[in-house]
Coordinates of C-alpha atoms in Angstrom, one line a residue:
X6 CA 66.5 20.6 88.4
X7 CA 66.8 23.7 90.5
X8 CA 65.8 25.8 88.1
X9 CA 62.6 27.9 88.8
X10 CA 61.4 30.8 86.6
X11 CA 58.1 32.8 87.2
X12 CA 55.8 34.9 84.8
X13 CA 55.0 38.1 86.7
X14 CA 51.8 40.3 84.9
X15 CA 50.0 42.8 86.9
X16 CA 46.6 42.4 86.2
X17 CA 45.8 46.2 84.5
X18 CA 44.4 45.0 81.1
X19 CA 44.6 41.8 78.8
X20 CA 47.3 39.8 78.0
X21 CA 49.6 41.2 74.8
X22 CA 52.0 40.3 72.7
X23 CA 55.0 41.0 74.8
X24 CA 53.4 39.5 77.9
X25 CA 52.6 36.1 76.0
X26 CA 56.4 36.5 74.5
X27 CA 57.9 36.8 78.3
X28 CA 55.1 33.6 79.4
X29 CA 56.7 32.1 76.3
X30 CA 60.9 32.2 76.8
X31 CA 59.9 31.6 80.6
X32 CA 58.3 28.5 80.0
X33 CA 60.7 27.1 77.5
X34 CA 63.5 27.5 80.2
X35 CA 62.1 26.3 82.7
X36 CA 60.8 22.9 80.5
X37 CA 64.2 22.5 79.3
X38 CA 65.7 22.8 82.2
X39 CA 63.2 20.2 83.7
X40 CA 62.4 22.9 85.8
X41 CA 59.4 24.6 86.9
X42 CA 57.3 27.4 85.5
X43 CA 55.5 29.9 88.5
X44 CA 52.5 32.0 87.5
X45 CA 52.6 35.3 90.2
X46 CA 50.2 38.2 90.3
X47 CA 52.0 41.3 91.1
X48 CA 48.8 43.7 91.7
X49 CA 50.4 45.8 94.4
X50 CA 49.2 49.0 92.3
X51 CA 45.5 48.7 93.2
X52 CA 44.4 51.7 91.3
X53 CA 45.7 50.1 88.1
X54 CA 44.0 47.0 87.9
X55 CA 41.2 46.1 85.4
X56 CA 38.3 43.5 86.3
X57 CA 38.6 40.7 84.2
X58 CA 42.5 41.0 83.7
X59 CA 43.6 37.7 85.8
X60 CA 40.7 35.5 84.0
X61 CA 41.8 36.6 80.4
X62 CA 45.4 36.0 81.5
X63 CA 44.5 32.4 82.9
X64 CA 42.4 31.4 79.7
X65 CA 44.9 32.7 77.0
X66 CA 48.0 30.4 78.8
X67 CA 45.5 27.7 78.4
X68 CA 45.0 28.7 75.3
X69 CA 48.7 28.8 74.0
X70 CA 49.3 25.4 76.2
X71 CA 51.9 27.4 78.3
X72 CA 50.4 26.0 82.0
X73 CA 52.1 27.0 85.2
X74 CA 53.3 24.5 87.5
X75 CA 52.4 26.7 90.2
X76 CA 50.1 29.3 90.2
X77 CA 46.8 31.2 92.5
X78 CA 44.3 28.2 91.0
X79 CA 46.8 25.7 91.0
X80 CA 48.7 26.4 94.5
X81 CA 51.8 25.6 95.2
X82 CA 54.4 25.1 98.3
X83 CA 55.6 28.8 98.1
X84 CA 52.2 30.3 98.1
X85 CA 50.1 32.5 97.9
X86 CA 51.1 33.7 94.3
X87 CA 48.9 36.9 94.4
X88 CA 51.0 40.0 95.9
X89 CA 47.9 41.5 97.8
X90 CA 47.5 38.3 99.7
X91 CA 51.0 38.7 100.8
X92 CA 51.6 41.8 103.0
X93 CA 52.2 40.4 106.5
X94 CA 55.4 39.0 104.6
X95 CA 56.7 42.2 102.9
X96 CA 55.5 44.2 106.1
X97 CA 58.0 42.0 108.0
X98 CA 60.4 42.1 105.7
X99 CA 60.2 46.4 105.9
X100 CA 61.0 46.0 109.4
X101 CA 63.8 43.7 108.9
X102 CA 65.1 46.9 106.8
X103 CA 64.4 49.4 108.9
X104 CA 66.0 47.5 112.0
X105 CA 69.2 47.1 109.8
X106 CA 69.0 51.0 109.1
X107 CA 69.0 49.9 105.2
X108 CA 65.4 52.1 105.1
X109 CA 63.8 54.6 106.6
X110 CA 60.2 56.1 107.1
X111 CA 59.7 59.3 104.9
X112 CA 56.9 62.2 105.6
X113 CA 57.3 63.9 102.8
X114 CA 53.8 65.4 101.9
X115 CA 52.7 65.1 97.9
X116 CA 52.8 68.7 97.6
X117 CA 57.0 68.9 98.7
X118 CA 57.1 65.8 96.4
X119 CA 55.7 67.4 93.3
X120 CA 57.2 70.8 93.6
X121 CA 60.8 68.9 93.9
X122 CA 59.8 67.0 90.7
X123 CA 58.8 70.4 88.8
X124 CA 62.0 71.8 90.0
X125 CA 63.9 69.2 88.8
X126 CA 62.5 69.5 85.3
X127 CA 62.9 72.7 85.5
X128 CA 66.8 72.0 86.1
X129 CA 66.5 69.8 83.3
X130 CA 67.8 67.2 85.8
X131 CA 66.8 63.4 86.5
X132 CA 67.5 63.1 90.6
X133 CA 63.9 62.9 92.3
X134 CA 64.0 62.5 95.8
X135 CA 66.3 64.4 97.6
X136 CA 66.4 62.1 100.9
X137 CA 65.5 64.8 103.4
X138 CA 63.9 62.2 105.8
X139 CA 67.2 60.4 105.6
X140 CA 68.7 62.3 108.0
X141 CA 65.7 62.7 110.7
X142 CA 66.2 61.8 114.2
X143 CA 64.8 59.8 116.4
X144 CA 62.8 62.1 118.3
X145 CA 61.9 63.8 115.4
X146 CA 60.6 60.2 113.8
X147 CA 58.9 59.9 116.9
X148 CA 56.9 63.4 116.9
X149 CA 55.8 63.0 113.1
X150 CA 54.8 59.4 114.5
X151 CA 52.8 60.1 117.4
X152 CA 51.0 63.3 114.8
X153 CA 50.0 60.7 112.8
X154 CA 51.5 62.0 110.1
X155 CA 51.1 59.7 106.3
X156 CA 54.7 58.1 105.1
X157 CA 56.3 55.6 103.4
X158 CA 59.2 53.2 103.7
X159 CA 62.0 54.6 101.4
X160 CA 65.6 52.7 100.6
X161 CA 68.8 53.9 101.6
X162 CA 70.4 53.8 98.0
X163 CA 74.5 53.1 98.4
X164 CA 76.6 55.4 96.8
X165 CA 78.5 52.4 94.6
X166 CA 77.6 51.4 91.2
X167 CA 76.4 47.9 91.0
X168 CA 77.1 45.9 87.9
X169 CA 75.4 42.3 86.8
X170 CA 76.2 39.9 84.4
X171 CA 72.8 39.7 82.2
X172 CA 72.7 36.4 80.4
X173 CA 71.7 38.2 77.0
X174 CA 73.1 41.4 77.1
X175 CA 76.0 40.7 78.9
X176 CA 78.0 43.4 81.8
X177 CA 75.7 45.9 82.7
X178 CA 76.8 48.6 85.6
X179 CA 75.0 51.7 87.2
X180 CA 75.0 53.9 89.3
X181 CA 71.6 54.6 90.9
X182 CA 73.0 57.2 93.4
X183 CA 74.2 59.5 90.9
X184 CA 71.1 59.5 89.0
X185 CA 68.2 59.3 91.3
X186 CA 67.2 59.5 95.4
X187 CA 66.2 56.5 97.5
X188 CA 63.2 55.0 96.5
X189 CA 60.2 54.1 98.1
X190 CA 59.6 50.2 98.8
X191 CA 56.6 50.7 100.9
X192 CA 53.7 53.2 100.2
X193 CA 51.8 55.2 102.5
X194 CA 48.5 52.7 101.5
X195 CA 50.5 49.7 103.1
X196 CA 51.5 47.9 99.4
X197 CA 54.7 47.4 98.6
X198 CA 55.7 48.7 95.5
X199 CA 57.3 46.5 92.6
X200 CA 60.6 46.7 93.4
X201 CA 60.3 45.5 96.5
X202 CA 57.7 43.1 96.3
X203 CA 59.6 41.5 93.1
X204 CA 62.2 40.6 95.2
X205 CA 61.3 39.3 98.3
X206 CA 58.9 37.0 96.2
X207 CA 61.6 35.8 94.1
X208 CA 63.7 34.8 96.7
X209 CA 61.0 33.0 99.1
X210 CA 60.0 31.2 95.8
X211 CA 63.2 30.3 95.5
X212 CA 63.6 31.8 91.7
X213 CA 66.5 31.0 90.2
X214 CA 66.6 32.9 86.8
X215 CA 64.6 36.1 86.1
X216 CA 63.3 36.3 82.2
X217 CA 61.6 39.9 81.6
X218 CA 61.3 42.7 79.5
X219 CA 64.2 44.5 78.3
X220 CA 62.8 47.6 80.3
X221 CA 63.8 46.1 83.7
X222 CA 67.2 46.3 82.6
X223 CA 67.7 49.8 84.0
X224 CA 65.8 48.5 87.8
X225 CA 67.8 45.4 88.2
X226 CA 70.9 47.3 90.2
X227 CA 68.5 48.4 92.5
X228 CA 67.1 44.7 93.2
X229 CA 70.5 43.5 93.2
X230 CA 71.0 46.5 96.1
X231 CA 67.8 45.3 98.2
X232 CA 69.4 41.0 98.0
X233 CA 72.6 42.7 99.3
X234 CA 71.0 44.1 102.1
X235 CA 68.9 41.5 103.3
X236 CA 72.1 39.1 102.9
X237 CA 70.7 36.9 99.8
X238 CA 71.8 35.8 96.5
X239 CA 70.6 37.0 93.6
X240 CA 68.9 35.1 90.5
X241 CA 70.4 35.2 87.5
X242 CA 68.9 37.8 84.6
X243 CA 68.0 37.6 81.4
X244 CA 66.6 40.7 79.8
X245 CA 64.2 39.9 76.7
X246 CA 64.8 42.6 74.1
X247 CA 62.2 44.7 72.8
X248 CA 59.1 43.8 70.2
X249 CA 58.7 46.7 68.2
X250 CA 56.4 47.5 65.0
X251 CA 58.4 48.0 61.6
X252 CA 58.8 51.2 62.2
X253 CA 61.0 50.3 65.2
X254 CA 58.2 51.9 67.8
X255 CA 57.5 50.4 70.8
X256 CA 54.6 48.1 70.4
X257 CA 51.8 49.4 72.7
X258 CA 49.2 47.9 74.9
X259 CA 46.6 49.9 73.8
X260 CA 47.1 48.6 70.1
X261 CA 43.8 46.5 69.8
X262 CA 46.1 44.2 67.2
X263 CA 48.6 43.2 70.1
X264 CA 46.2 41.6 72.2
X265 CA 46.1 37.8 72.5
X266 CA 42.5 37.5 72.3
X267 CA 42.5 39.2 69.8
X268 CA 44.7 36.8 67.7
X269 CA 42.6 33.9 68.9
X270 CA 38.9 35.8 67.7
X271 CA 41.0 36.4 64.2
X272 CA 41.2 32.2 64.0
X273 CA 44.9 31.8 64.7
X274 CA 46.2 28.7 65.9
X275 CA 48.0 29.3 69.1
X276 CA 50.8 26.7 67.6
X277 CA 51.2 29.9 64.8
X278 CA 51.3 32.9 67.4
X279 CA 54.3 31.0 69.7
X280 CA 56.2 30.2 66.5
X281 CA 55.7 33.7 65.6
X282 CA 56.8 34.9 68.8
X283 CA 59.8 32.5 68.6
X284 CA 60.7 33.5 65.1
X285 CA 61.1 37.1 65.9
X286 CA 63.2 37.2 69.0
X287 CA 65.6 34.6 68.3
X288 CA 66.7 31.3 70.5
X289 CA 66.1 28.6 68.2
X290 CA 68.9 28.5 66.0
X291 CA 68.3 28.5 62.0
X292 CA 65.1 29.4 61.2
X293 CA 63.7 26.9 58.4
X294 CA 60.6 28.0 56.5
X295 CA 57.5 29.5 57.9
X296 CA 56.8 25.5 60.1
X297 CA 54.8 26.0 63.0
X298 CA 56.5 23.7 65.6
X299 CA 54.7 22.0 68.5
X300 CA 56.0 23.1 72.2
X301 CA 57.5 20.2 72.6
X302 CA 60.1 20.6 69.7
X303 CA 60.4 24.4 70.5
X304 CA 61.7 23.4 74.1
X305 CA 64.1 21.3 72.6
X306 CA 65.3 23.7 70.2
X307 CA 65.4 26.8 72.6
X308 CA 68.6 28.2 73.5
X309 CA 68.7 31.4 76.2
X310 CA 72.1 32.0 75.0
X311 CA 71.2 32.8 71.6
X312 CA 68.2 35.2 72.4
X313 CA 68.8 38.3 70.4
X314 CA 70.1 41.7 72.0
X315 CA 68.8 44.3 69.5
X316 CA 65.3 45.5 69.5
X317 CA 62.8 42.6 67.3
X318 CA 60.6 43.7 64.4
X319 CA 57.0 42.3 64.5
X320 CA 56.0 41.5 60.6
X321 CA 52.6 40.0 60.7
X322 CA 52.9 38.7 56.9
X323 CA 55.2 36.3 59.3
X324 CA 52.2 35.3 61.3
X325 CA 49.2 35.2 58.0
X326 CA 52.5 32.7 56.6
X327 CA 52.9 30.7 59.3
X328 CA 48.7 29.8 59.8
X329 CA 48.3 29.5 56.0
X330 CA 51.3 26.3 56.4
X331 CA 50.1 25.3 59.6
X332 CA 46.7 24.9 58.1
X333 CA 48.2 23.5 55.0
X334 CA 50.4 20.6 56.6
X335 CA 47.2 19.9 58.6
X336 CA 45.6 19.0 55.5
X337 CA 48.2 16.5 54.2
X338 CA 47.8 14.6 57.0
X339 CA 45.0 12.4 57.8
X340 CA 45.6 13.1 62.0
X341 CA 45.9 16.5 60.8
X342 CA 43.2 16.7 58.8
X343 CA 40.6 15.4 61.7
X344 CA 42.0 18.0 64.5
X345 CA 41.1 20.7 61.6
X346 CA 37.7 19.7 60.9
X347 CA 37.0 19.5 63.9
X348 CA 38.2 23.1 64.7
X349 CA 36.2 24.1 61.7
X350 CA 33.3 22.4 62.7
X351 CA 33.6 24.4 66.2
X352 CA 33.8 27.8 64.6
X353 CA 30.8 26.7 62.1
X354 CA 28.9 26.5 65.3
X355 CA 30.0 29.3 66.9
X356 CA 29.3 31.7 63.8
X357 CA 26.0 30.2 62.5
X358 CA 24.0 28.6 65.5
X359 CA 21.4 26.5 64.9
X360 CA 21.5 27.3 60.7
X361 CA 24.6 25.3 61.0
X362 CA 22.9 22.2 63.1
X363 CA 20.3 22.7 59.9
X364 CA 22.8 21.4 57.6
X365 CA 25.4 19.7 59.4
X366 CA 24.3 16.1 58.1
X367 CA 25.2 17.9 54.2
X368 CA 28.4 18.8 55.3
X369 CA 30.4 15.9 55.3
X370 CA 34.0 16.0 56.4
X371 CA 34.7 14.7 52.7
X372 CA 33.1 18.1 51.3
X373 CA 34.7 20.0 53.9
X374 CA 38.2 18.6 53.0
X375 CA 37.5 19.7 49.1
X376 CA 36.4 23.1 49.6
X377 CA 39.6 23.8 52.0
X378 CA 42.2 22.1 49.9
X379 CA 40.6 23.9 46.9
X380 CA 41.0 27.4 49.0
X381 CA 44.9 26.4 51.1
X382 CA 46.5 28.9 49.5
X383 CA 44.1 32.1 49.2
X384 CA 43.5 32.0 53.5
X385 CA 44.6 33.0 56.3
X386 CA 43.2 31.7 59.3
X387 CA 39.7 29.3 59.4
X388 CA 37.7 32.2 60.4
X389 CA 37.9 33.7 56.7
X390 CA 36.1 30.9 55.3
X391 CA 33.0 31.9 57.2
X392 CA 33.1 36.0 55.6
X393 CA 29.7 36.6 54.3
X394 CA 30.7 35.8 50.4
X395 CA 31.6 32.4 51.8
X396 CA 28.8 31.5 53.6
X397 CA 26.9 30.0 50.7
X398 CA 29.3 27.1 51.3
X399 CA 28.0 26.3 54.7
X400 CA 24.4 27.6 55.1
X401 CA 21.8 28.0 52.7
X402 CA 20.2 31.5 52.0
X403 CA 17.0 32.3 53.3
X404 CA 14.2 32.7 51.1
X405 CA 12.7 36.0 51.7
X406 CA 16.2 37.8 51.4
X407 CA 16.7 36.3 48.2
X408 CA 13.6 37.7 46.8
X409 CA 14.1 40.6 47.9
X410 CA 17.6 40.8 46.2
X411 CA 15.9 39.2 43.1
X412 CA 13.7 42.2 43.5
X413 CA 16.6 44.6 43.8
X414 CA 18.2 43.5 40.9
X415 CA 15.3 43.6 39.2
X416 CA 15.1 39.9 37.9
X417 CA 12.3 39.1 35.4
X418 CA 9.7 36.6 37.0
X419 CA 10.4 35.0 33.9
X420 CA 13.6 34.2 34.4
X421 CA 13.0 33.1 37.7
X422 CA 10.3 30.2 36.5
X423 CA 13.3 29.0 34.0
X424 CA 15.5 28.1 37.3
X425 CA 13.8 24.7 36.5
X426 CA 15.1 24.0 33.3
X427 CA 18.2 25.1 34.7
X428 CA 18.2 22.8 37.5
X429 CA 17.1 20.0 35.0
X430 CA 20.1 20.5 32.1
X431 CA 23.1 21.2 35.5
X432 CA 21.6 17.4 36.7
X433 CA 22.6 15.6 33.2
X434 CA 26.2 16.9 33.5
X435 CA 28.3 14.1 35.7
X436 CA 29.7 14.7 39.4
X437 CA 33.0 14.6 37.7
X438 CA 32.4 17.0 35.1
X439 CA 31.1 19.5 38.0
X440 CA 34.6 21.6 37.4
X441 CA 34.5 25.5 36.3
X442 CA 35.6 24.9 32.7
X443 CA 32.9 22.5 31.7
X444 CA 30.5 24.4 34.0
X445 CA 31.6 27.8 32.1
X446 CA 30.7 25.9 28.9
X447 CA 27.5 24.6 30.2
X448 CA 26.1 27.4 31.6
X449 CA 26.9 29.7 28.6
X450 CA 24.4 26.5 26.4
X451 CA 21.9 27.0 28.7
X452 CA 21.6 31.0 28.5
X453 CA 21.4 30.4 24.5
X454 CA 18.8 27.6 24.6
X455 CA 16.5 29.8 27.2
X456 CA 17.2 32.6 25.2
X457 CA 18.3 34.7 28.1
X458 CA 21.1 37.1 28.7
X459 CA 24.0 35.7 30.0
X460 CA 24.9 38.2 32.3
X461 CA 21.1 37.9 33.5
X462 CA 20.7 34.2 34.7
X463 CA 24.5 34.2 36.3
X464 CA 22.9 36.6 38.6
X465 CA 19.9 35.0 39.1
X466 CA 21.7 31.7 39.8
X467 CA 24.4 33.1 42.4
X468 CA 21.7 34.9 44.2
X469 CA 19.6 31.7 45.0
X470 CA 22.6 29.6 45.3
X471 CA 24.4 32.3 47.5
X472 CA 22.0 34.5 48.8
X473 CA 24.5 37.4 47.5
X474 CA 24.9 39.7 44.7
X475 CA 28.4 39.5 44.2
X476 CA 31.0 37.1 45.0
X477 CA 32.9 34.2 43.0
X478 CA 32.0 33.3 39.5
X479 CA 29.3 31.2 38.9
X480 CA 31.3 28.3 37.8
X481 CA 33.4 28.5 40.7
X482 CA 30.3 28.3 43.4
X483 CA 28.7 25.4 41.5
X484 CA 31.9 23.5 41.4
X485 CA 32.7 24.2 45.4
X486 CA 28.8 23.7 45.9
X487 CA 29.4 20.1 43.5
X488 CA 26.4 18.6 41.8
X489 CA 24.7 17.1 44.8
X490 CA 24.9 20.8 46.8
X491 CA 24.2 22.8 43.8
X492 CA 20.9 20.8 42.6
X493 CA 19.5 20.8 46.3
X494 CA 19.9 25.0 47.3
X495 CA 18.0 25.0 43.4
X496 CA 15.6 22.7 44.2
X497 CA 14.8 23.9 47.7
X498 CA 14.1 27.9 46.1
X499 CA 12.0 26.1 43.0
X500 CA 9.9 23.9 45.7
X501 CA 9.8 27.3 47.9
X502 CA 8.1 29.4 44.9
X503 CA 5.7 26.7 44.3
X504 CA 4.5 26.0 48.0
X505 CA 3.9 29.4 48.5
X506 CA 2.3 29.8 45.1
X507 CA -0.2 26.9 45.9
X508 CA -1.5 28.6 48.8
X509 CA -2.1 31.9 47.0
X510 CA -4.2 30.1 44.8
X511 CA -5.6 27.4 47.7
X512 CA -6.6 30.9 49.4

């Protein structure tokens, strides 16, 4: 296929919502289309960029599986794919421009600049520049030249409307020369600026559709004006509408919850965010049920046509719906089931470090599979079942902080020496009587046959068992633990008090 699409970011922060949503449509076009899918940097603004911008880009498309065919680490045969690396070619291209008289150099200072834009507020009107150095001659050109005088490379604007056929929002005409000046296209500092740059890239890459951000809509006549006058054709356009929050505001980059990364630190799948993404801007057709769809599927089922014009509310109860049944089909499968272990097993790792390696051999994938079937439908994401009044289901609690919450609460030593009888009447009760209801029962025996307050010994027995305070009933954390994982974090506190007691009295 001829069909070539690019992803454009300029690298001034991390990748977002919208940016991953534009990545997205782009790469489902192009993969449909058996196309191919072109990963360009456009940092022409120097002052805007942010270190570290281009790396979280390239690891959150790995990430989300959406991997250029061509890119700056992958290469290419239109390269390079980084805008700063290319200004002998938009240099060239200027004077192309400026031998066709279709620009012009402008020596407008700042200060002329800025007073015309105060004016023109002022005026309460929207014309900028008012293309003085339009009309300069040659000599005069020549003077300012030989001065040394600072300018840029402005585009003569013509004076009729342009109109293109967007794919998704149809016939769209403007006039740029009613409502603004000609435009710069080269700055003083030698950069292009995007307008320009966009364009001569995208037609020496030989692009051949142009997926963006609904606010390009309004720039596209004057791109369409710069392929007119260098004598090209232009791409085709599709404008993505808007992502908005409910209450139809513009979804921001500086809203810490747009952020890719920061869907990925949460614990949602990347499978979860593209659905999500695909749900709420259309393309697909019927929507049925909250599925999470693999790519491959989602190419098949995307339609560029169908795209939705009007603006596209973001309801994250979408996204928490989607990872909860993504996580819950996992588990119905066996394939399924091993993939999500062993993304568990990862984040295990990564949250508890060598406490985890401690007790890895106890955690079977059997006991893992349990205790998330028994907890599908109260989560959200993985990540949740590591929150500190889950933990007791992974790690054990360490001693001396258990004391000392014994000691907070104020737990009689004597209470604390009848954790053996406990552990002795919770082993005669079968591994398949380890449930809350028969638990509930048991426990309630043992409180009257010890003679101690119930409300007493449940706290005793969640703190060693959970290292916490508060949390899930007692029942319920002896039936996740089961009888083998219960009996051990009991035994290991009982054979802790003793040790320790020995050597007082050894000493």
């Amino acid at each position: 296929s001829n069909v070539r699409v690019r992803f454009a970011p300029s690298p001034t922060g991390c990748l977002h919502l919208g940016g991953l949503r534009t990545a997205f449509f782009n790469y489902l076009f192009a993969k449909k289309m058996k196309g191919k899918f072109i990963l360009r940097i456009e940092d022409t603004d120097q002052k805007r960029i942010k270190p570290g911008s281009v790396e979280n880009l390239n690891e959150m498309l790995k990430w989300t599986g959406l991997i250029p065919d061509e890119s700056p680490s992958k290469g290419g045969s239109y390269g390079p794919y980084v805008q700063s690396e290319r200004l002998r070619i938009y240099k060239e291209k200027i004077e192309d421009l400026l031998k066709s008289n279709a620009a012009y150099r402008c020596f407008c200072s700042e200060t002329r600049l800025n007073i015309m834009k105060k004016d023109a507020l002022q005026r309460n009107e929207s014309r900028g520049y008012d293309n003085k150095c339009r009309h300069l001659k040659e000599s005069e050109i020549q003077t300012l030249l030989n001065e040394g005088i600072p300018y840029t490379i402005r585009f003569k604007i013509p004076e009729e409307p342009v109109s293109h056929n967007d794919i998704i929002f149809g016939t769209h005409t403007h006039s740029v020369s009613e409502n603004e000046g000609d435009f710069v296209i080269l700055k003083s500092d030698g950069f292009p600026t995007y307008h320009f740059a966009c364009v001569v890239d995208d037609h020496l890459m030989y692009v051949s559709h142009v997926l963006r951000g609904t606010e390009w809509l309004i720039s596209t006549p004057k791109h369409i004006m710069l392929y007119n006058a260098f004598g090209w054709t232009p791409p085709k356009y599709a404008h993505l509408p808007l992502l908005t929050n409910s209450d139809r505001t513009k979804l921001s980059k500086r809203q810490e919850a747009i952020g890719i990364d920061y869907f990925k630190n949460k614990g949602y799948f990347p499978e979860t965010l593209l659905n999500f993404l695909a749900i709420a801007g259309g393309g697909f057709g019927k929507q049925e049920g909250c599925i999470a769809y693999d790519l491959e599927t989602l190419c098949s089922k995307f339609n560029l046509d169908q795209v939705n014009k009007n603006s596209c509310i973001v309801d994250f109860r979408k996204l928490d719906l989607l990872n909860n049944n993504y996580i819950t089909r996992k588990l119905s499968n066996d394939e399924g089931f091993v993939e999500l272990v062993r993304d568990f097993r990862r984040i295990l790792k990564t949250k508890f470090g060598q406490r985890y390696e401690e007790e890895r051999n106890k955690l079977t994938d059997s006991y893992l599979k349990k205790v998330l079937l028994c907890y599908k439908d109260r989560m959200t994401t993985l990540l949740e079942m590591t929150e500190k009044d889950m933990e007791y289901l992974w790690i054990s609690p360490k001693y001396e902080n258990v004391m000392q919450l014994l000691s907070n609460l104020r737990i009689p030593d004597s209470v604390i020496r009848s954790l053996k009888d406990v552990q002795y009447q919770l082993s005669l009760i079968s591994s398949s009587d380890y449930n809350e209801e028969k638990l509930s029962s048991k426990l309630k025996e043992i409180s009257s046959e010890l003679k101690i307050k119930y409300s007493i010994l449940m706290r005793t027995i969640r703190v060693v068992t959970t290292g916490q305070k508060d949390g899930p009933g007692v029942s319920e954390v002896l039936t996740m633990l089961g009888k083998e994982g219960c009996l051990e974090k009991l035994s290991a506190f009982i054979k802790e008090i003793e040790l320790r007691e020995s050597k007082i009295f050894l000493e």
